[in-house]
Amino acid sequence: MALNLRQKQTECVIRMLNLNQPVNPTGTANEEVYKMLIYDKFCQNILSPLIHVKDLRKHGVTLYFLIDKDRKPVNDVPAVYFVQPTNSNIQRIIADASRSLYDSFYLNFSSSIPRPLLEDLASGTLNSDSIHRISKVLDQYLEFVTLEDNLFSLSQKSTYVQLNDPSAGDKDVEDIIERVVNGLFCVLATLAVVPIIRCPRGGPAEMVASALDQKLRDHLLSKNNLFSEGGGFVSSFQRPVLCIFDRNFELSAGIQHDFRYRPLVHDILGLKLNRLSVPGEKGGMKSYELDSSDPFWMANGSLEFPEVAVEIETQLNKYKKDVDDVNKRTGGTAGVEFDGTDLIGNTKHLMNAVNSLPELTERKQVIDKHTNIATVLLGEIKERSLDAYVKKENDMMVRGGIDRNELLSVLKGKGTKIDKLRFAIMYIISAETINPSEVEAVEAALRESEVDTSAFQYVKKIKSLNVSLASANSASRNNIVDWAEKLYGQSISAVTAGMKNLLSGDRQLALTRTVEALMEGKPNPEIDSYLVFDPRAPKSSSGTSSSHLKGPFKEAIVFMIGGGNYVEYGSLQDLAKQQQPVKQVIYGTTEILTGAEFVEQLSVLGQKMGLGSSVATSSATH
């Protein structure tokens, strides 16, 4: 497919490691230069899913360090710095240059370095007489973490809390919006595409869309801009659509339990930067990588857990059969007299066997890894009755409610405090009407389990402000929204945009349904009010929807402000594969959150508003 974010970002990183020299087809520079690599924590996270230590060696990197560690001088060696453009990093670089730690400095900033910092760098190195050591200063526009070909995160922590904090001033919100826009700009610059931008009206999504549109316009005015490679005017049919949403568009997807392999592994085992640790069979922790180099993970990530267990069994039996075949072929036949012709046949078999050994060993390692992961998952599922949570949450979303006894039995049954809290929040989101006595019973059950109810209270409060919206028509709805926003911070715009953003019978998320409609580009009441921005078009026509901006689109980039998850990612990938012909959807977010992490952010907001019980939040995670 045309947009391969992971590949493009990896190419940029490799070029950077080779001192920004052109790289030959084998992926290395023509002249081998040994060098150091210095990065900060954020840039380490960018590199980690893309490049392994052995790859660093291939590109001549012999030593690598975090920038804030004390380092000894290394003579006659260039150093490649890959850091965020922050004041502390600039001061550290000036100190390193003035101490002549390395022969020459190649400075690569993860995003565009602001003018004042560049001037600080120049004056600092000039004053310490070390400016001659600075060989290159480059903006790399790589300030995002690519986890899979179609998945990225800006790694911006707690954006949801910051955007919905009732005490946040305009300046705070503008700063966050600017950070998100800069991150998205880096993604688009790396892909070298200028998309058509679509978003719902109001709230953070429109703020980001309009600021990104302006940033792209300003950038396209300069002659040698980052998007000129495409050359000339590209018709809108070749351009992707960028759909921007805010987490409040569909709160439930960030909270619900899910039974598919990828979301389960993330939610329960805490998959971070494609790595996780699980208890090994013989005690101790085992660390695993789950990325595109693992064929089983790529093929089965979207299957339900029981299907994954069956698939592991199938692969294991196939492996055993292949090993038996090799043994049979090389074992010779008993009781047959030896003659020369058989020797040639046997040698051939032996050669084949030897050649198939590495592949068999690799397959066995993958099977063992997933057997171990699945065993740990199964233990958690049984202990916490996660299958029941998944089933009942889905039923609630489809039916718009749940029997009271069933509801309370879940809250008094198995599961961690956070499981129960998530279930209670799913109940409040899915309920078509709020029954006060039922809600009180839920709160009492949560308190009985010593669960901090701040997050539950927060969602309940927002829901009560929105209940009137569900029945109101769109004109009066906007008035209520405006009133609620003034009363209550920025969050209200669409927490239940709402009552209809519930899972339909076939479990398609509202996000997926909306993205499908935006890619099709046919008239559709759900998206007719969505704004359109085309940074390449004259300003006057922006915001209106001329027909060529409507699609259909072969490629989409979907961005969720305030935290995304593997549930939405999986749902969008399924959508892309089901299309005829197959389309491509890249999913990105400010940060990837487990259900527990997102609920924690809701709790923080609840506490900021003085809602909820006084049980310490930390206890809720145990």
PDB file of C-alpha atoms in Angstrom, residues 447-579:
ATOM      1  CA  ARG A 447     -18.080   1.236  47.848  1.00  0.00           C
ATOM      2  CA  GLU A 448     -18.532  -2.213  49.385  1.00  0.00           C
ATOM      3  CA  SER A 449     -15.638  -3.405  47.202  1.00  0.00           C
ATOM      4  CA  GLU A 450     -13.655  -0.305  48.300  1.00  0.00           C
ATOM      5  CA  VAL A 451     -13.570   1.122  44.778  1.00  0.00           C
ATOM      6  CA  ASP A 452     -12.884   4.821  44.298  1.00  0.00           C
ATOM      7  CA  THR A 453     -16.029   6.044  42.500  1.00  0.00           C
ATOM      8  CA  SER A 454     -14.673   9.376  41.181  1.00  0.00           C
ATOM      9  CA  ALA A 455     -14.550   8.141  37.573  1.00  0.00           C
ATOM     10  CA  PHE A 456     -18.092   6.736  37.833  1.00  0.00           C
ATOM     11  CA  GLN A 457     -19.377  10.028  39.279  1.00  0.00           C
ATOM     12  CA  TYR A 458     -17.629  12.007  36.555  1.00  0.00           C
ATOM     13  CA  VAL A 459     -19.219  10.015  33.719  1.00  0.00           C
ATOM     14  CA  LYS A 460     -22.595  10.087  35.521  1.00  0.00           C
ATOM     15  CA  LYS A 461     -22.411  13.883  35.810  1.00  0.00           C
ATOM     16  CA  ILE A 462     -21.592  14.299  32.122  1.00  0.00           C
ATOM     17  CA  LYS A 463     -24.258  11.794  31.173  1.00  0.00           C
ATOM     18  CA  SER A 464     -26.916  13.662  33.187  1.00  0.00           C
ATOM     19  CA  LEU A 465     -26.027  16.861  31.311  1.00  0.00           C
ATOM     20  CA  ASN A 466     -26.387  14.943  28.058  1.00  0.00           C
ATOM     21  CA  VAL A 467     -29.574  13.037  28.746  1.00  0.00           C
ATOM     22  CA  SER A 468     -31.575  16.032  27.643  1.00  0.00           C
ATOM     23  CA  LEU A 469     -29.485  16.098  24.480  1.00  0.00           C
ATOM     24  CA  ALA A 470     -30.552  12.638  23.405  1.00  0.00           C
ATOM     25  CA  SER A 471     -34.137  13.737  22.926  1.00  0.00           C
ATOM     26  CA  ALA A 472     -33.425  17.329  21.889  1.00  0.00           C
ATOM     27  CA  ASN A 473     -33.264  18.129  18.193  1.00  0.00           C
ATOM     28  CA  SER A 474     -29.971  19.351  16.797  1.00  0.00           C
ATOM     29  CA  ALA A 475     -30.739  23.079  17.005  1.00  0.00           C
ATOM     30  CA  SER A 476     -31.636  23.107  20.668  1.00  0.00           C
ATOM     31  CA  ARG A 477     -29.020  20.444  21.290  1.00  0.00           C
ATOM     32  CA  ASN A 478     -26.295  22.906  20.340  1.00  0.00           C
ATOM     33  CA  ASN A 479     -27.675  25.429  22.812  1.00  0.00           C
ATOM     34  CA  ILE A 480     -27.594  22.877  25.598  1.00  0.00           C
ATOM     35  CA  VAL A 481     -24.061  21.924  24.615  1.00  0.00           C
ATOM     36  CA  ASP A 482     -22.967  25.569  24.716  1.00  0.00           C
ATOM     37  CA  TRP A 483     -24.609  26.000  28.095  1.00  0.00           C
ATOM     38  CA  ALA A 484     -23.055  22.799  29.423  1.00  0.00           C
ATOM     39  CA  GLU A 485     -19.617  23.766  28.153  1.00  0.00           C
ATOM     40  CA  LYS A 486     -19.730  27.143  29.842  1.00  0.00           C
ATOM     41  CA  LEU A 487     -20.849  25.498  33.042  1.00  0.00           C
ATOM     42  CA  TYR A 488     -18.487  22.615  32.933  1.00  0.00           C
ATOM     43  CA  GLY A 489     -15.196  23.004  31.085  1.00  0.00           C
ATOM     44  CA  GLN A 490     -14.532  21.798  27.558  1.00  0.00           C
ATOM     45  CA  SER A 491     -15.607  18.215  27.857  1.00  0.00           C
ATOM     46  CA  ILE A 492     -19.256  18.147  27.117  1.00  0.00           C
ATOM     47  CA  SER A 493     -19.267  18.590  23.377  1.00  0.00           C
ATOM     48  CA  ALA A 494     -19.830  14.948  22.654  1.00  0.00           C
ATOM     49  CA  VAL A 495     -19.549  12.495  25.478  1.00  0.00           C
ATOM     50  CA  THR A 496     -22.750  10.951  24.279  1.00  0.00           C
ATOM     51  CA  ALA A 497     -22.777  12.363  20.813  1.00  0.00           C
ATOM     52  CA  GLY A 498     -23.884   9.953  21.841  1.00  0.00           C
ATOM     53  CA  MET A 499     -26.697   7.861  22.739  1.00  0.00           C
ATOM     54  CA  LYS A 500     -26.467   6.463  19.237  1.00  0.00           C
ATOM     55  CA  ASN A 501     -22.715   5.885  19.357  1.00  0.00           C
ATOM     56  CA  LEU A 502     -23.388   2.518  20.915  1.00  0.00           C
ATOM     57  CA  LEU A 503     -22.339  -0.801  19.517  1.00  0.00           C
ATOM     58  CA  SER A 504     -24.827  -2.119  17.038  1.00  0.00           C
ATOM     59  CA  GLY A 505     -25.634  -5.813  16.905  1.00  0.00           C
ATOM     60  CA  ASP A 506     -22.625  -6.631  14.734  1.00  0.00           C
ATOM     61  CA  ARG A 507     -20.353  -4.871  17.229  1.00  0.00           C
ATOM     62  CA  GLN A 508     -19.092  -2.236  14.820  1.00  0.00           C
ATOM     63  CA  LEU A 509     -17.806   0.775  16.725  1.00  0.00           C
ATOM     64  CA  ALA A 510     -19.320   4.192  16.021  1.00  0.00           C
ATOM     65  CA  LEU A 511     -15.793   5.339  15.097  1.00  0.00           C
ATOM     66  CA  THR A 512     -15.472   2.614  12.453  1.00  0.00           C
ATOM     67  CA  ARG A 513     -18.941   3.329  11.064  1.00  0.00           C
ATOM     68  CA  THR A 514     -18.143   7.046  10.766  1.00  0.00           C
ATOM     69  CA  VAL A 515     -14.729   6.457   9.146  1.00  0.00           C
ATOM     70  CA  GLU A 516     -16.349   4.111   6.627  1.00  0.00           C
ATOM     71  CA  ALA A 517     -18.879   6.829   5.739  1.00  0.00           C
ATOM     72  CA  LEU A 518     -16.144   9.490   5.461  1.00  0.00           C
ATOM     73  CA  MET A 519     -14.093   7.231   3.141  1.00  0.00           C
ATOM     74  CA  GLU A 520     -17.099   6.402   0.959  1.00  0.00           C
ATOM     75  CA  GLY A 521     -17.955  10.074   0.613  1.00  0.00           C
ATOM     76  CA  LYS A 522     -21.641   9.474  -0.137  1.00  0.00           C
ATOM     77  CA  PRO A 523     -24.277  11.786   1.390  1.00  0.00           C
ATOM     78  CA  ASN A 524     -24.944  10.490   4.888  1.00  0.00           C
ATOM     79  CA  PRO A 525     -26.849  12.265   7.686  1.00  0.00           C
ATOM     80  CA  GLU A 526     -24.298  11.048  10.275  1.00  0.00           C
ATOM     81  CA  ILE A 527     -21.437  12.975   8.666  1.00  0.00           C
ATOM     82  CA  ASP A 528     -23.085  15.728   6.622  1.00  0.00           C
ATOM     83  CA  SER A 529     -22.333  18.259   9.346  1.00  0.00           C
ATOM     84  CA  TYR A 530     -18.611  17.309   9.456  1.00  0.00           C
ATOM     85  CA  LEU A 531     -16.166  20.059   8.567  1.00  0.00           C
ATOM     86  CA  VAL A 532     -13.839  19.800   5.567  1.00  0.00           C
ATOM     87  CA  PHE A 533     -10.386  21.392   5.377  1.00  0.00           C
ATOM     88  CA  ASP A 534      -8.204  21.241   2.294  1.00  0.00           C
ATOM     89  CA  PRO A 535      -4.830  22.889   3.005  1.00  0.00           C
ATOM     90  CA  ARG A 536      -4.027  22.964  -0.731  1.00  0.00           C
ATOM     91  CA  ALA A 537      -7.219  24.825  -1.680  1.00  0.00           C
ATOM     92  CA  PRO A 538      -7.718  28.627  -1.511  1.00  0.00           C
ATOM     93  CA  LYS A 539      -8.670  29.640   2.022  1.00  0.00           C
ATOM     94  CA  SER A 540     -12.144  30.885   1.096  1.00  0.00           C
ATOM     95  CA  SER A 541     -13.379  27.452   0.071  1.00  0.00           C
ATOM     96  CA  SER A 542     -12.148  25.681   3.197  1.00  0.00           C
ATOM     97  CA  GLY A 543     -14.784  24.418   5.597  1.00  0.00           C
ATOM     98  CA  THR A 544     -17.266  24.031   2.751  1.00  0.00           C
ATOM     99  CA  SER A 545     -17.656  20.689   1.100  1.00  0.00           C
ATOM    100  CA  SER A 546     -17.072  20.845  -2.634  1.00  0.00           C
ATOM    101  CA  SER A 547     -17.772  17.478  -4.190  1.00  0.00           C
ATOM    102  CA  HIS A 548     -14.167  16.514  -5.061  1.00  0.00           C
ATOM    103  CA  LEU A 549     -13.266  16.672  -1.363  1.00  0.00           C
ATOM    104  CA  LYS A 550     -15.869  14.060  -0.526  1.00  0.00           C
ATOM    105  CA  GLY A 551     -13.995  11.020  -1.835  1.00  0.00           C
ATOM    106  CA  PRO A 552     -14.186   8.120  -2.222  1.00  0.00           C
ATOM    107  CA  PHE A 553     -10.797   7.659  -0.555  1.00  0.00           C
ATOM    108  CA  LYS A 554      -8.518   4.628  -0.796  1.00  0.00           C
ATOM    109  CA  GLU A 555      -6.527   5.642   2.279  1.00  0.00           C
ATOM    110  CA  ALA A 556      -7.465   7.182   5.594  1.00  0.00           C
ATOM    111  CA  ILE A 557      -5.533   8.343   8.637  1.00  0.00           C
ATOM    112  CA  VAL A 558      -7.752   8.254  11.730  1.00  0.00           C
ATOM    113  CA  PHE A 559      -6.560  10.234  14.725  1.00  0.00           C
ATOM    114  CA  MET A 560      -8.044  10.042  18.228  1.00  0.00           C
ATOM    115  CA  ILE A 561      -7.276  12.926  20.619  1.00  0.00           C
ATOM    116  CA  GLY A 562      -7.199  11.957  24.300  1.00  0.00           C
ATOM    117  CA  GLY A 563      -6.098   8.327  24.156  1.00  0.00           C
ATOM    118  CA  GLY A 564      -6.667   5.405  21.809  1.00  0.00           C
ATOM    119  CA  ASN A 565      -6.575   1.640  22.186  1.00  0.00           C
ATOM    120  CA  TYR A 566      -6.164  -1.668  20.376  1.00  0.00           C
ATOM    121  CA  VAL A 567      -9.951  -2.195  20.275  1.00  0.00           C
ATOM    122  CA  GLU A 568     -10.390   0.721  17.872  1.00  0.00           C
ATOM    123  CA  TYR A 569      -7.208  -0.138  15.983  1.00  0.00           C
ATOM    124  CA  GLY A 570      -8.410  -3.717  15.410  1.00  0.00           C
ATOM    125  CA  SER A 571     -11.890  -2.582  14.374  1.00  0.00           C
ATOM    126  CA  LEU A 572     -10.474  -0.142  11.775  1.00  0.00           C
ATOM    127  CA  GLN A 573      -8.078  -2.769  10.365  1.00  0.00           C
ATOM    128  CA  ASP A 574     -11.001  -5.194   9.977  1.00  0.00           C
ATOM    129  CA  LEU A 575     -12.924  -2.469   8.134  1.00  0.00           C
ATOM    130  CA  ALA A 576     -10.016  -1.842   5.741  1.00  0.00           C
ATOM    131  CA  LYS A 577      -9.645  -5.565   4.929  1.00  0.00           C
ATOM    132  CA  GLN A 578     -13.385  -6.034   4.298  1.00  0.00           C
ATOM    133  CA  GLN A 579     -13.503  -3.305   1.626  1.00  0.00           C
TER     134      GLN A 579
END
